[in-house]
Amino acid sequence: MKNLIILLIIAISFFSCEDVVDIDLPNSTPRLVIDASINWLKNTTGNEQSIKLTLSAPFYDSETPPANNAEVIIVDANNNTFTFLEEDQTGIYYNTTFVPEINATYNLSITYNGELFTATETLKSVAEIEYVEQDLEGGFSGEETEIKAYFTDPAAEENYYFFEFTPSINMPTTLDTFKDEFVNGNEIFGFYIEEDLDPGESVVIRNYGVSERFYEFMFILLQQSSDDGGGPFDTQPATVRGNCINQTNPENFPFGYFRLSEVSEFNYTVE
């Protein structure tokens, strides 16, 4: 009987072991990732802008390499050229003379590794965030902090919005999209909920006016994104094509998007 018990213990121990299995995933040729977000914050000149260029990386890599030494320009409808220059091999390209204009069309041109990437987009306006309401007993548990940022949607036109909620606590930024299909011309709100946001802590709320195409792009991208952080232009689980085109080699298409937005910002402290 004693020997039988020993054999059972050995058998249980054997079948309880877990082997670590390393899965070799195929690595594709890195693609250019374009984060060209031109943001005109209300009540500012909007002259200082930046564009971030990186390269796609293998699935298990925690960092993405910068795309260095690119030539980056934006040209407006009046043929004014705004050149973006890289700072310290970071892959971030800056311009301090940009001139934003609502409903104006802009053309982005990026030359990288001998290939030309282009995109065209219109700068969209956004309504001002008027006030914020909170509920400290929200959510299914009744213990989460709910925040609603109210604004009035312009009537007689289609509007698309991109929301960004950045808390002061060590939590990732929350992104969301919205369209006025059923609430055109009404007072509406952006919604944010966070269990760990307590009185005295704050959240920066940003509402971006965006085009219909960007709304659709970001809506799909957010559906694919997990809830554990990371930016929308990090390595994607599936290919989501933006509005940037490789004119030299169409098969080597880039990731990312060229967007221009007016931005309404509200810095709210929880009471």
XYZ file of N, CA and C in Angstrom:
813
model
N 0.836 -1.213 0.000
C 0.000 0.000 0.000
C 0.864 1.254 0.000
N 1.969 1.205 0.808
C 2.881 2.335 0.881
C 3.511 2.620 -0.469
N 3.899 1.545 -1.172
C 4.503 1.722 -2.490
C 3.505 2.309 -3.482
N 2.237 1.926 -3.355
C 1.202 2.434 -4.240
C 1.020 3.939 -4.050
N 1.041 4.387 -2.779
C 0.896 5.820 -2.488
C 2.058 6.607 -3.082
N 3.293 6.050 -2.951
C 4.481 6.713 -3.501
C 4.378 6.834 -5.010
N 3.890 5.779 -5.668
C 3.738 5.807 -7.125
C 2.702 6.831 -7.556
N 1.625 6.925 -6.776
C 0.598 7.920 -7.097
C 1.139 9.337 -6.981
N 1.950 9.588 -5.933
C 2.541 10.919 -5.752
C 3.469 11.252 -6.904
N 4.276 10.273 -7.324
C 5.200 10.484 -8.444
C 4.425 10.770 -9.726
N 3.340 10.008 -9.935
C 2.533 10.187 -11.147
C 1.884 11.563 -11.181
N 1.332 11.990 -10.032
C 0.700 13.311 -9.966
C 1.719 14.408 -10.219
N 2.911 14.246 -9.608
C 3.960 15.253 -9.793
C 4.394 15.334 -11.245
N 4.479 14.162 -11.888
C 4.915 14.108 -13.284
C 3.936 14.822 -14.206
N 2.652 14.527 -14.018
C 1.651 15.109 -14.908
C 1.328 16.564 -14.548
N 1.785 17.044 -13.377
C 1.547 18.424 -12.991
C 2.618 19.368 -13.519
N 3.711 18.824 -14.018
C 4.795 19.662 -14.520
C 4.351 20.385 -15.787
N 4.806 21.617 -15.944
C 4.514 22.397 -17.135
C 5.824 22.768 -17.816
N 5.923 22.451 -19.085
C 7.099 22.809 -19.854
C 6.896 24.179 -20.477
N 7.953 24.979 -20.477
C 7.924 26.269 -21.146
C 8.229 26.044 -22.624
N 7.300 26.443 -23.456
C 7.454 26.227 -24.892
C 7.704 27.566 -25.570
N 8.809 27.674 -26.255
C 9.117 28.876 -27.021
C 8.601 28.701 -28.440
N 7.749 29.621 -28.844
C 7.172 29.557 -30.180
C 7.909 30.520 -31.085
N 8.465 30.005 -32.152
C 9.147 30.851 -33.118
C 8.131 31.439 -34.081
N 7.978 32.756 -34.016
C 7.055 33.428 -34.907
C 7.822 33.986 -36.101
N 7.228 33.930 -37.279
C 7.911 34.462 -38.458
C 8.088 35.972 -38.349
N 9.252 36.456 -38.764
C 9.537 37.888 -38.737
C 9.454 38.448 -40.146
N 8.619 39.455 -40.325
C 8.492 40.086 -41.624
C 9.427 41.282 -41.705
N 9.640 41.782 -42.894
C 10.472 42.963 -43.088
C 9.829 44.158 -42.391
N 10.604 44.923 -41.607
C 10.021 46.072 -40.898
C 9.367 47.063 -41.856
N 8.232 47.585 -41.449
C 7.528 48.606 -42.226
C 7.610 49.947 -41.498
N 7.500 51.017 -42.260
C 7.469 52.343 -41.681
C 6.138 52.547 -40.956
N 6.201 53.080 -39.731
C 5.005 53.380 -38.940
C 4.933 54.898 -38.779
N 3.861 55.502 -39.278
C 3.721 56.955 -39.327
C 2.676 57.426 -38.311
N 3.138 58.167 -37.298
C 2.230 58.797 -36.333
C 2.293 60.294 -36.594
N 1.537 60.731 -37.603
C 1.539 62.141 -38.017
C 0.250 62.790 -37.543
N 0.237 63.169 -36.262
C -0.950 63.753 -35.647
C -0.707 65.238 -35.420
N -1.313 66.062 -36.255
C -1.196 67.509 -36.121
C -2.367 68.007 -35.277
N -2.059 68.497 -34.073
C -3.087 68.871 -33.104
C -3.044 70.367 -32.830
N -4.155 71.042 -33.116
C -4.260 72.481 -32.874
C -5.118 72.693 -31.637
N -4.458 72.871 -30.498
C -5.163 73.083 -29.246
C -5.831 74.448 -29.264
N -7.115 74.489 -28.899
C -7.853 75.751 -28.902
C -7.110 76.812 -28.082
N -7.177 78.059 -28.567
C -6.569 79.214 -27.908
C -5.039 79.187 -27.927
N -4.467 78.434 -28.873
C -3.022 78.474 -29.100
C -2.794 78.753 -30.583
N -1.541 79.055 -30.941
C -1.231 79.327 -32.350
C -1.170 78.050 -33.177
N -0.830 76.942 -32.535
C -0.702 75.678 -33.263
C 0.552 75.605 -34.110
N 1.515 76.507 -33.892
C 2.722 76.539 -34.725
C 3.669 75.372 -34.464
N 3.712 74.895 -33.214
C 4.659 73.831 -32.856
C 3.993 72.463 -33.021
N 4.551 71.677 -33.943
C 3.987 70.364 -34.248
C 5.110 69.330 -34.371
N 4.750 68.054 -34.241
C 5.744 66.987 -34.377
C 5.133 65.776 -35.065
N 5.989 64.992 -35.697
C 5.601 63.754 -36.367
C 6.571 62.667 -35.921
N 6.038 61.523 -35.529
C 6.866 60.425 -35.041
C 6.913 59.300 -36.071
N 8.133 58.890 -36.413
C 8.339 57.794 -37.363
C 9.095 56.669 -36.670
N 8.535 55.468 -36.737
C 9.191 54.292 -36.187
C 9.130 53.166 -37.210
N 9.680 52.014 -36.828
C 9.626 50.825 -37.671
C 8.884 49.730 -36.923
N 8.105 48.939 -37.633
C 7.411 47.825 -36.999
C 8.438 46.842 -36.454
N 8.082 46.163 -35.366
C 9.013 45.273 -34.677
C 8.358 43.910 -34.465
N 9.171 42.854 -34.208
C 8.610 41.529 -33.918
C 7.654 41.559 -32.739
N 6.750 40.596 -32.676
C 5.652 40.569 -31.709
C 6.141 40.681 -30.271
N 7.231 39.981 -29.920
C 7.684 39.923 -28.537
C 8.581 41.100 -28.145
N 8.937 41.957 -29.075
C 9.775 43.107 -28.741
C 8.975 44.141 -27.969
N 9.562 44.670 -26.895
C 8.869 45.664 -26.075
C 9.070 47.083 -26.592
N 10.052 47.295 -27.449
C 10.331 48.615 -27.975
C 10.323 48.592 -29.496
N 10.003 49.749 -30.076
C 10.024 49.875 -31.527
C 11.148 50.821 -31.917
N 11.943 50.470 -32.919
C 13.077 51.316 -33.303
C 12.615 52.556 -34.054
N 13.331 53.688 -33.886
C 12.979 54.905 -34.619
C 13.369 54.798 -36.088
N 12.663 55.519 -36.928
C 13.014 55.625 -38.348
C 13.778 56.932 -38.521
N 15.087 56.826 -38.676
C 15.957 57.996 -38.695
C 16.219 58.512 -40.108
N 16.603 59.783 -40.146
C 17.110 60.418 -41.367
C 16.078 60.472 -42.498
N 14.841 60.644 -42.167
C 13.794 60.813 -43.186
C 13.657 62.300 -43.541
N 13.105 62.552 -44.708
C 12.748 63.909 -45.103
C 11.229 64.036 -44.978
N 10.785 64.971 -44.139
C 9.362 65.084 -43.807
C 8.886 66.508 -44.071
N 7.876 66.655 -44.914
C 7.303 67.971 -45.181
C 5.784 67.880 -45.258
N 5.131 68.988 -44.943
C 3.693 69.146 -45.151
C 3.489 70.400 -46.005
N 2.627 70.291 -47.004
C 2.331 71.411 -47.880
C 0.845 71.716 -47.790
N 0.489 73.008 -47.585
C -0.920 73.367 -47.494
C -1.486 73.737 -48.862
N -2.742 74.141 -48.888
C -3.424 74.427 -50.157
C -2.852 75.643 -50.868
N -2.117 76.496 -50.134
C -1.502 77.688 -50.724
C -0.038 77.453 -51.090
N 0.361 76.167 -51.110
C 1.739 75.775 -51.441
C 2.770 76.272 -50.431
N 2.345 76.553 -49.214
C 3.297 76.821 -48.135
C 3.873 75.494 -47.653
N 5.183 75.438 -47.546
C 5.863 74.198 -47.185
C 6.374 74.276 -45.747
N 6.068 73.251 -44.945
C 6.512 73.167 -43.555
C 7.416 71.946 -43.424
N 8.684 72.198 -43.167
C 9.675 71.129 -43.077
C 9.826 70.679 -41.625
N 9.795 69.371 -41.401
C 9.947 68.788 -40.066
C 11.341 68.167 -39.960
N 12.105 68.561 -38.936
C 13.482 68.113 -38.758
C 13.596 67.195 -37.549
N 14.367 66.110 -37.709
C 14.528 65.134 -36.636
C 15.414 65.682 -35.527
N 15.081 65.321 -34.293
C 15.868 65.723 -33.139
C 16.608 64.524 -32.552
N 17.943 64.578 -32.609
C 18.823 63.615 -31.919
C 18.513 62.154 -32.227
N 18.260 61.838 -33.472
C 18.063 60.444 -33.880
C 16.958 59.749 -33.085
N 15.930 60.501 -32.713
C 14.822 59.941 -31.918
C 13.693 59.403 -32.787
N 13.687 59.769 -34.072
C 12.558 59.420 -34.922
C 11.407 60.399 -34.765
N 11.605 61.465 -33.987
C 10.582 62.499 -33.816
C 11.040 63.742 -34.575
N 10.187 64.224 -35.460
C 10.509 65.322 -36.367
C 9.647 66.541 -35.999
N 10.305 67.704 -35.856
C 9.632 68.892 -35.336
C 9.561 70.020 -36.364
N 8.497 70.831 -36.216
C 8.357 72.061 -36.973
C 7.760 73.124 -36.043
N 8.257 74.351 -36.111
C 7.787 75.414 -35.208
C 7.107 76.552 -35.955
N 6.825 76.369 -37.253
C 6.222 77.451 -38.047
C 4.929 77.019 -38.723
N 4.347 75.921 -38.257
C 3.155 75.392 -38.898
C 1.991 76.382 -38.760
N 1.166 76.478 -39.816
C 0.009 77.379 -39.815
C -1.266 76.545 -39.977
N -2.038 76.341 -38.891
C -3.273 75.561 -38.987
C -4.446 76.401 -39.472
N -5.315 75.778 -40.253
C -6.516 76.453 -40.756
C -7.648 75.441 -40.844
N -8.769 75.748 -40.196
C -9.912 74.838 -40.183
C -10.414 74.595 -41.609
N -10.695 73.325 -41.903
C -11.212 72.848 -43.196
C -10.223 72.998 -44.348
N -8.974 73.340 -44.044
C -7.940 73.399 -45.087
C -7.379 72.002 -45.320
N -6.942 71.761 -46.549
C -6.375 70.467 -46.919
C -4.852 70.550 -46.905
N -4.230 69.504 -46.360
C -2.772 69.445 -46.244
C -2.263 68.141 -46.862
N -1.069 68.220 -47.447
C -0.433 67.053 -48.057
C 0.863 66.718 -47.319
N 0.959 65.491 -46.849
C 2.159 65.004 -46.164
C 3.043 64.255 -47.150
N 4.345 64.507 -47.065
C 5.309 63.804 -47.915
C 6.492 63.364 -47.055
N 6.789 62.055 -47.076
C 7.891 61.492 -46.307
C 8.782 60.688 -47.252
N 10.052 61.020 -47.297
C 11.015 60.228 -48.066
C 11.882 59.473 -47.080
N 11.826 58.136 -47.161
C 12.585 57.295 -46.224
C 13.155 56.094 -46.966
N 14.445 55.883 -46.820
C 15.145 54.773 -47.483
C 14.868 54.730 -48.984
N 14.836 55.903 -49.605
C 14.658 55.977 -51.046
C 13.237 55.781 -51.530
N 12.272 55.696 -50.610
C 10.871 55.524 -50.982
C 10.051 56.734 -50.543
N 9.037 57.069 -51.331
C 8.200 58.234 -51.065
C 6.836 57.799 -50.535
N 6.495 58.328 -49.358
C 5.209 58.047 -48.727
C 4.401 59.354 -48.686
N 3.123 59.285 -49.069
C 2.296 60.488 -49.099
C 0.935 60.240 -48.456
N 0.295 61.341 -48.046
C -1.069 61.278 -47.504
C -1.683 62.660 -47.597
N -3.008 62.703 -47.694
C -3.756 63.955 -47.754
C -4.887 63.918 -46.743
N -5.063 65.019 -46.006
C -6.119 65.071 -44.995
C -6.541 66.525 -44.776
N -7.734 66.682 -44.184
C -8.295 68.000 -43.897
C -8.307 68.245 -42.392
N -8.002 69.478 -41.980
C -8.005 69.828 -40.563
C -9.444 70.071 -40.111
N -9.889 69.269 -39.141
C -11.279 69.301 -38.691
C -11.428 70.072 -37.382
N -12.524 70.815 -37.266
C -12.812 71.584 -36.061
C -13.465 70.702 -34.996
N -13.556 71.244 -33.781
C -14.200 70.515 -32.693
C -14.886 71.515 -31.771
N -15.996 71.087 -31.156
C -16.718 71.938 -30.212
C -15.983 71.990 -28.869
N -16.155 73.086 -28.158
C -15.502 73.269 -26.862
C -16.156 72.376 -25.803
N -15.319 71.728 -24.961
C -15.853 71.026 -23.789
C -16.352 72.081 -22.810
N -17.632 72.025 -22.465
C -18.257 73.093 -21.684
C -18.192 72.848 -20.178
N -18.436 71.625 -19.749
C -18.372 71.313 -18.325
C -18.244 69.801 -18.146
N -17.901 69.412 -16.909
C -17.669 67.996 -16.591
C -18.489 67.626 -15.364
N -19.097 66.443 -15.407
C -19.808 65.892 -14.249
C -19.130 64.605 -13.811
N -19.249 64.292 -12.512
C -18.631 63.078 -11.985
C -19.623 62.296 -11.140
N -19.344 60.995 -10.998
C -20.118 60.110 -10.128
C -19.128 59.152 -9.488
N -18.965 59.240 -8.165
C -18.002 58.392 -7.457
C -18.548 57.009 -7.146
N -19.809 56.777 -7.473
C -20.416 55.474 -7.188
C -20.926 54.846 -8.479
N -20.127 54.911 -9.512
C -20.536 54.405 -10.816
C -20.075 52.993 -11.078
N -20.327 52.534 -12.299
C -19.927 51.196 -12.708
C -20.791 50.115 -12.113
N -20.496 48.853 -12.482
C -21.267 47.720 -11.966
C -21.045 47.519 -10.472
N -19.842 47.854 -9.998
C -19.538 47.638 -8.587
C -20.071 48.760 -7.701
N -20.401 49.907 -8.286
C -20.832 51.056 -7.505
C -19.686 51.743 -6.796
N -18.446 51.400 -7.158
C -17.268 51.974 -6.506
C -16.317 52.621 -7.498
N -16.733 52.775 -8.730
C -15.874 53.352 -9.749
C -16.212 54.828 -9.983
N -15.212 55.580 -10.421
C -15.412 56.994 -10.712
C -15.793 57.154 -12.181
N -16.963 57.736 -12.410
C -17.422 58.009 -13.767
C -17.285 59.504 -14.048
N -16.790 59.837 -15.238
C -16.636 61.228 -15.645
C -17.299 61.421 -16.999
N -18.104 62.480 -17.108
C -18.756 62.831 -18.363
C -18.339 64.248 -18.757
N -17.766 64.383 -19.951
C -17.331 65.682 -20.459
C -18.322 66.141 -21.519
N -19.068 67.198 -21.230
C -20.178 67.637 -22.085
C -19.739 68.698 -23.087
N -20.298 68.608 -24.287
C -20.121 69.624 -25.315
C -21.338 69.592 -26.227
N -21.528 70.664 -27.021
C -22.680 70.754 -27.909
C -22.250 70.480 -29.339
N -22.807 69.435 -29.931
C -22.475 69.053 -31.297
C -23.057 70.063 -32.282
N -22.271 70.553 -33.258
C -22.801 71.493 -34.250
C -23.924 70.859 -35.076
N -24.963 71.624 -35.333
C -26.107 71.115 -36.094
C -25.825 71.187 -37.590
N -26.624 70.425 -38.354
C -26.628 70.474 -39.821
C -25.302 70.082 -40.443
N -24.511 69.259 -39.758
C -23.278 68.745 -40.350
C -22.881 67.450 -39.653
N -22.154 66.600 -40.367
C -21.657 65.365 -39.784
C -20.373 65.652 -39.023
N -20.286 65.119 -37.818
C -19.086 65.326 -37.005
C -18.600 63.999 -36.437
N -17.283 63.891 -36.368
C -16.644 62.686 -35.834
C -15.622 63.109 -34.789
N -15.553 62.345 -33.692
C -14.732 62.743 -32.559
C -13.806 61.609 -32.115
N -12.664 62.029 -31.581
C -11.682 61.107 -31.020
C -11.347 61.611 -29.618
N -11.669 60.806 -28.586
C -11.469 61.207 -27.202
C -10.200 60.572 -26.623
N -9.567 61.346 -25.723
C -8.368 60.888 -25.033
C -8.490 61.287 -23.569
N -8.435 60.299 -22.664
C -8.528 60.549 -21.232
C -7.228 60.093 -20.576
N -6.470 61.044 -20.007
C -5.173 60.732 -19.409
C -5.219 61.045 -17.917
N -5.257 60.011 -17.050
C -5.343 60.257 -15.610
C -3.990 60.609 -15.008
N -4.006 61.283 -13.846
C -2.767 61.635 -13.152
C -2.143 60.429 -12.467
N -2.926 59.387 -12.219
C -2.406 58.173 -11.592
C -1.696 57.320 -12.644
N -0.978 56.312 -12.165
C -0.197 55.455 -13.054
C -1.097 54.440 -13.761
N -1.880 54.948 -14.701
C -2.778 54.129 -15.504
C -2.660 54.577 -16.952
N -2.886 53.665 -17.917
C -2.750 54.056 -19.326
C -3.834 55.031 -19.758
N -3.532 55.790 -20.799
C -4.507 56.683 -21.414
C -5.621 55.868 -22.059
N -6.857 56.305 -21.892
C -8.011 55.652 -22.500
C -8.419 56.419 -23.753
N -8.614 55.689 -24.857
C -8.997 56.289 -26.132
C -10.393 55.824 -26.526
N -11.132 56.685 -27.212
C -12.477 56.324 -27.652
C -12.839 57.150 -28.879
N -13.817 56.678 -29.636
C -14.317 57.392 -30.816
C -15.823 57.586 -30.693
N -16.330 58.601 -31.411
C -17.760 58.885 -31.355
C -18.176 59.618 -32.623
N -19.397 59.359 -33.087
C -19.952 60.102 -34.212
C -21.344 60.598 -33.839
N -21.793 61.665 -34.505
C -23.051 62.319 -34.114
C -24.253 61.835 -34.922
N -24.192 60.621 -35.418
C -25.236 60.117 -36.311
C -26.635 60.253 -35.727
N -26.812 59.980 -34.436
C -28.144 60.009 -33.832
C -28.324 61.160 -32.838
N -27.330 62.017 -32.710
C -27.416 63.099 -31.723
C -27.022 64.437 -32.348
N -27.175 64.562 -33.640
C -26.722 65.762 -34.340
C -27.351 67.032 -33.765
N -26.519 68.007 -33.390
C -26.997 69.277 -32.870
C -27.360 69.281 -31.403
N -27.160 68.174 -30.710
C -27.539 68.070 -29.302
C -26.332 68.191 -28.382
N -26.616 68.368 -27.088
C -25.571 68.306 -26.080
C -25.232 66.838 -25.831
N -23.974 66.489 -25.964
C -23.534 65.098 -25.786
C -22.292 65.091 -24.896
N -21.807 63.899 -24.559
C -20.663 63.837 -23.659
C -19.729 62.684 -24.021
N -18.453 62.888 -23.681
C -17.478 61.815 -23.708
C -17.465 61.149 -22.346
N -17.323 59.826 -22.307
C -17.490 59.069 -21.062
C -16.195 58.363 -20.684
N -15.847 58.475 -19.380
C -14.635 57.832 -18.857
C -14.948 57.227 -17.503
N -14.431 56.020 -17.264
C -14.648 55.360 -15.975
C -13.341 54.730 -15.505
N -13.022 54.912 -14.227
C -11.774 54.376 -13.679
C -11.958 54.099 -12.187
N -11.719 52.861 -11.797
C -11.929 52.447 -10.407
C -10.964 53.128 -9.449
N -9.714 53.360 -9.881
C -8.681 53.852 -8.976
C -8.527 55.369 -8.973
N -9.422 56.086 -9.623
C -9.348 57.542 -9.665
C -10.122 58.119 -8.474
N -9.394 58.655 -7.494
C -9.992 59.120 -6.245
C -10.035 60.647 -6.179
N -10.810 61.209 -5.220
C -10.838 62.664 -5.050
C -9.434 63.244 -4.865
N -9.187 64.371 -5.516
C -7.873 65.008 -5.472
C -7.007 64.656 -6.659
N -7.312 63.544 -7.310
C -6.579 63.161 -8.517
C -7.280 63.752 -9.740
N -6.588 63.784 -10.851
C -7.114 64.502 -12.003
C -7.032 63.665 -13.277
N -7.708 64.152 -14.297
C -7.662 63.526 -15.616
C -7.692 64.635 -16.664
N -6.791 64.545 -17.636
C -6.780 65.478 -18.754
C -7.674 64.904 -19.843
N -8.709 65.648 -20.207
C -9.673 65.206 -21.214
C -9.409 65.970 -22.497
N -9.212 65.256 -23.582
C -9.011 65.894 -24.885
C -10.020 65.337 -25.882
N -10.668 66.241 -26.605
C -11.610 65.864 -27.659
C -11.077 66.414 -28.982
N -10.860 65.524 -29.952
C -10.299 65.891 -31.244
C -11.382 65.831 -32.316
N -11.449 66.853 -33.163
C -12.292 66.762 -34.347
C -11.549 65.979 -35.421
N -12.182 64.961 -35.995
C -11.504 64.097 -36.963
C -12.399 63.861 -38.181
N -11.787 63.354 -39.232
C -12.524 63.029 -40.450
C -13.239 61.687 -40.289
N -14.184 61.427 -41.175
C -14.902 60.155 -41.142
C -13.949 58.987 -41.349
N -12.988 59.158 -42.260
C -12.057 58.068 -42.545
C -11.199 57.748 -41.332
N -10.722 58.787 -40.616
C -9.928 58.516 -39.422
C -10.778 57.853 -38.344
N -12.020 58.311 -38.198
C -12.931 57.689 -37.233
C -13.044 56.188 -37.498
N -13.252 55.811 -38.746
C -13.388 54.399 -39.095
C -12.082 53.641 -38.845
N -10.956 54.252 -39.200
C -9.644 53.646 -38.968
C -9.415 53.387 -37.481
N -9.639 54.412 -36.658
C -9.378 54.283 -35.233
C -10.385 53.361 -34.550
N -11.623 53.372 -35.011
C -12.635 52.484 -34.437
C -12.197 51.023 -34.585
N -11.735 50.655 -35.765
C -11.269 49.286 -36.006
C -10.025 48.995 -35.188
N -9.100 49.950 -35.137
C -7.849 49.756 -34.412
C -8.101 49.547 -32.924
N -9.033 50.316 -32.349
C -9.326 50.172 -30.932
C -10.027 48.855 -30.628
N -10.784 48.342 -31.591
C -11.422 47.042 -31.405
C -10.378 45.945 -31.272
N -9.234 46.133 -31.920
C -8.167 45.129 -31.889
C -7.250 45.283 -30.689
N -7.243 46.476 -30.087
C -6.283 46.766 -29.025
C -6.719 46.130 -27.723
N -5.737 45.743 -26.918
C -6.026 45.182 -25.603
C -6.159 46.314 -24.600
N -6.506 45.959 -23.363
C -6.708 46.951 -22.317
C -5.471 47.139 -21.441
N -4.322 46.571 -21.847
C -3.149 46.628 -20.982
C -2.136 47.667 -21.427
N -2.623 48.710 -22.101
C -1.740 49.817 -22.421
C -1.193 49.751 -23.815
N -0.252 50.678 -24.105
C 0.326 50.747 -25.432
C -0.421 51.730 -26.294
N 0.270 52.314 -27.243
C -0.342 53.290 -28.119
C -1.030 52.654 -29.301
N -1.876 53.394 -29.973
C -2.617 52.832 -31.103
C -1.755 52.520 -32.307
N -0.499 53.046 -32.343
C 0.370 52.782 -33.474
C 1.482 51.804 -33.114
N 1.350 51.111 -31.962
C 2.275 50.036 -31.654
C 1.977 48.848 -32.566
N 2.758 47.752 -32.395
C 2.573 46.578 -33.235
C 1.126 46.111 -33.216
N 0.539 45.912 -34.381
C -0.878 45.606 -34.495
C -1.099 44.105 -34.676
N -2.178 43.544 -34.064
C -2.467 42.126 -34.225
C -2.891 41.762 -35.640
N -3.394 42.708 -36.386
C -3.760 42.484 -37.790
C -3.545 43.785 -38.541
N -3.427 43.670 -39.849
C -3.131 44.845 -40.652
C -4.329 45.779 -40.744
N -4.137 47.023 -40.317
C -5.160 48.056 -40.462
C -4.529 49.165 -41.289
N -5.036 49.380 -42.482
C -4.437 50.338 -43.397
C -4.942 51.743 -43.114
N -4.013 52.685 -43.022
C -4.367 54.074 -42.827
C -4.468 54.802 -44.154
N -4.226 56.098 -44.134
C -4.360 56.892 -45.355
C -3.024 57.214 -46.007
N -1.938 56.619 -45.499
C -0.609 56.857 -46.051
C -0.286 55.825 -47.128
N 0.272 56.287 -48.247
C 0.532 55.434 -49.406
C 2.014 55.486 -49.770
N 2.579 54.330 -50.085
C 3.943 54.265 -50.597
C 3.876 54.436 -52.111
N 4.267 55.609 -52.600
C 4.191 55.900 -54.028
C 5.268 55.165 -54.819
N 6.389 54.820 -54.176
C 7.498 54.158 -54.858
C 7.271 52.660 -54.985
N 6.804 52.044 -53.891
C 6.596 50.597 -53.846
C 5.311 50.312 -53.064
N 4.161 50.305 -53.747
C 2.865 50.148 -53.059
C 2.765 48.915 -52.179
N 3.495 47.843 -52.522
C 3.429 46.628 -51.710
C 4.051 46.833 -50.332
N 4.978 47.754 -50.231
C 5.618 48.064 -48.949
C 4.862 49.209 -48.271
N 3.586 48.986 -48.045
C 2.751 50.047 -47.477
C 3.111 50.283 -46.003
N 2.931 51.527 -45.527
C 3.227 51.842 -44.132
C 2.025 51.597 -43.228
N 2.286 51.582 -41.923
C 1.232 51.613 -40.918
C 1.058 53.061 -40.452
N -0.043 53.319 -39.745
C -0.240 54.632 -39.159
C -1.188 55.507 -39.945
N -1.160 56.814 -39.619
C -2.155 57.725 -40.178
C -1.636 59.162 -40.142
N -2.125 59.965 -41.089
C -1.901 61.412 -41.121
C -3.219 62.079 -40.761
N -3.253 62.765 -39.596
C -4.483 63.377 -39.081
C -4.216 64.810 -38.679
N -5.203 65.678 -38.910
C -5.130 67.071 -38.455
C -6.413 67.397 -37.700
N -6.274 67.894 -36.476
C -7.444 68.115 -35.619
C -7.331 69.395 -34.821
N -8.463 70.089 -34.686
C -8.582 71.065 -33.619
C -8.892 70.286 -32.351
N -8.381 70.761 -31.203
C -8.491 69.997 -29.963
C -9.063 70.871 -28.852
N -10.052 70.323 -28.141
C -10.565 70.962 -26.936
C -10.055 70.181 -25.727
N -9.428 70.891 -24.784
C -8.827 70.231 -23.618
C -9.465 70.736 -22.324
N -9.688 69.802 -21.390
C -10.265 70.147 -20.094
C -9.506 69.342 -19.034
N -8.869 70.047 -18.100
C -8.127 69.380 -17.016
C -9.036 69.343 -15.786
N -9.529 68.146 -15.455
C -10.536 68.022 -14.400
C -9.955 67.320 -13.172
N -10.208 67.913 -11.981
C -9.800 67.318 -10.714
C -11.019 66.718 -10.024
N -10.901 65.466 -9.648
C -12.009 64.759 -8.998
C -12.268 65.361 -7.616
N -13.547 65.583 -7.316
C -13.925 66.192 -6.032
C -14.439 65.159 -5.058
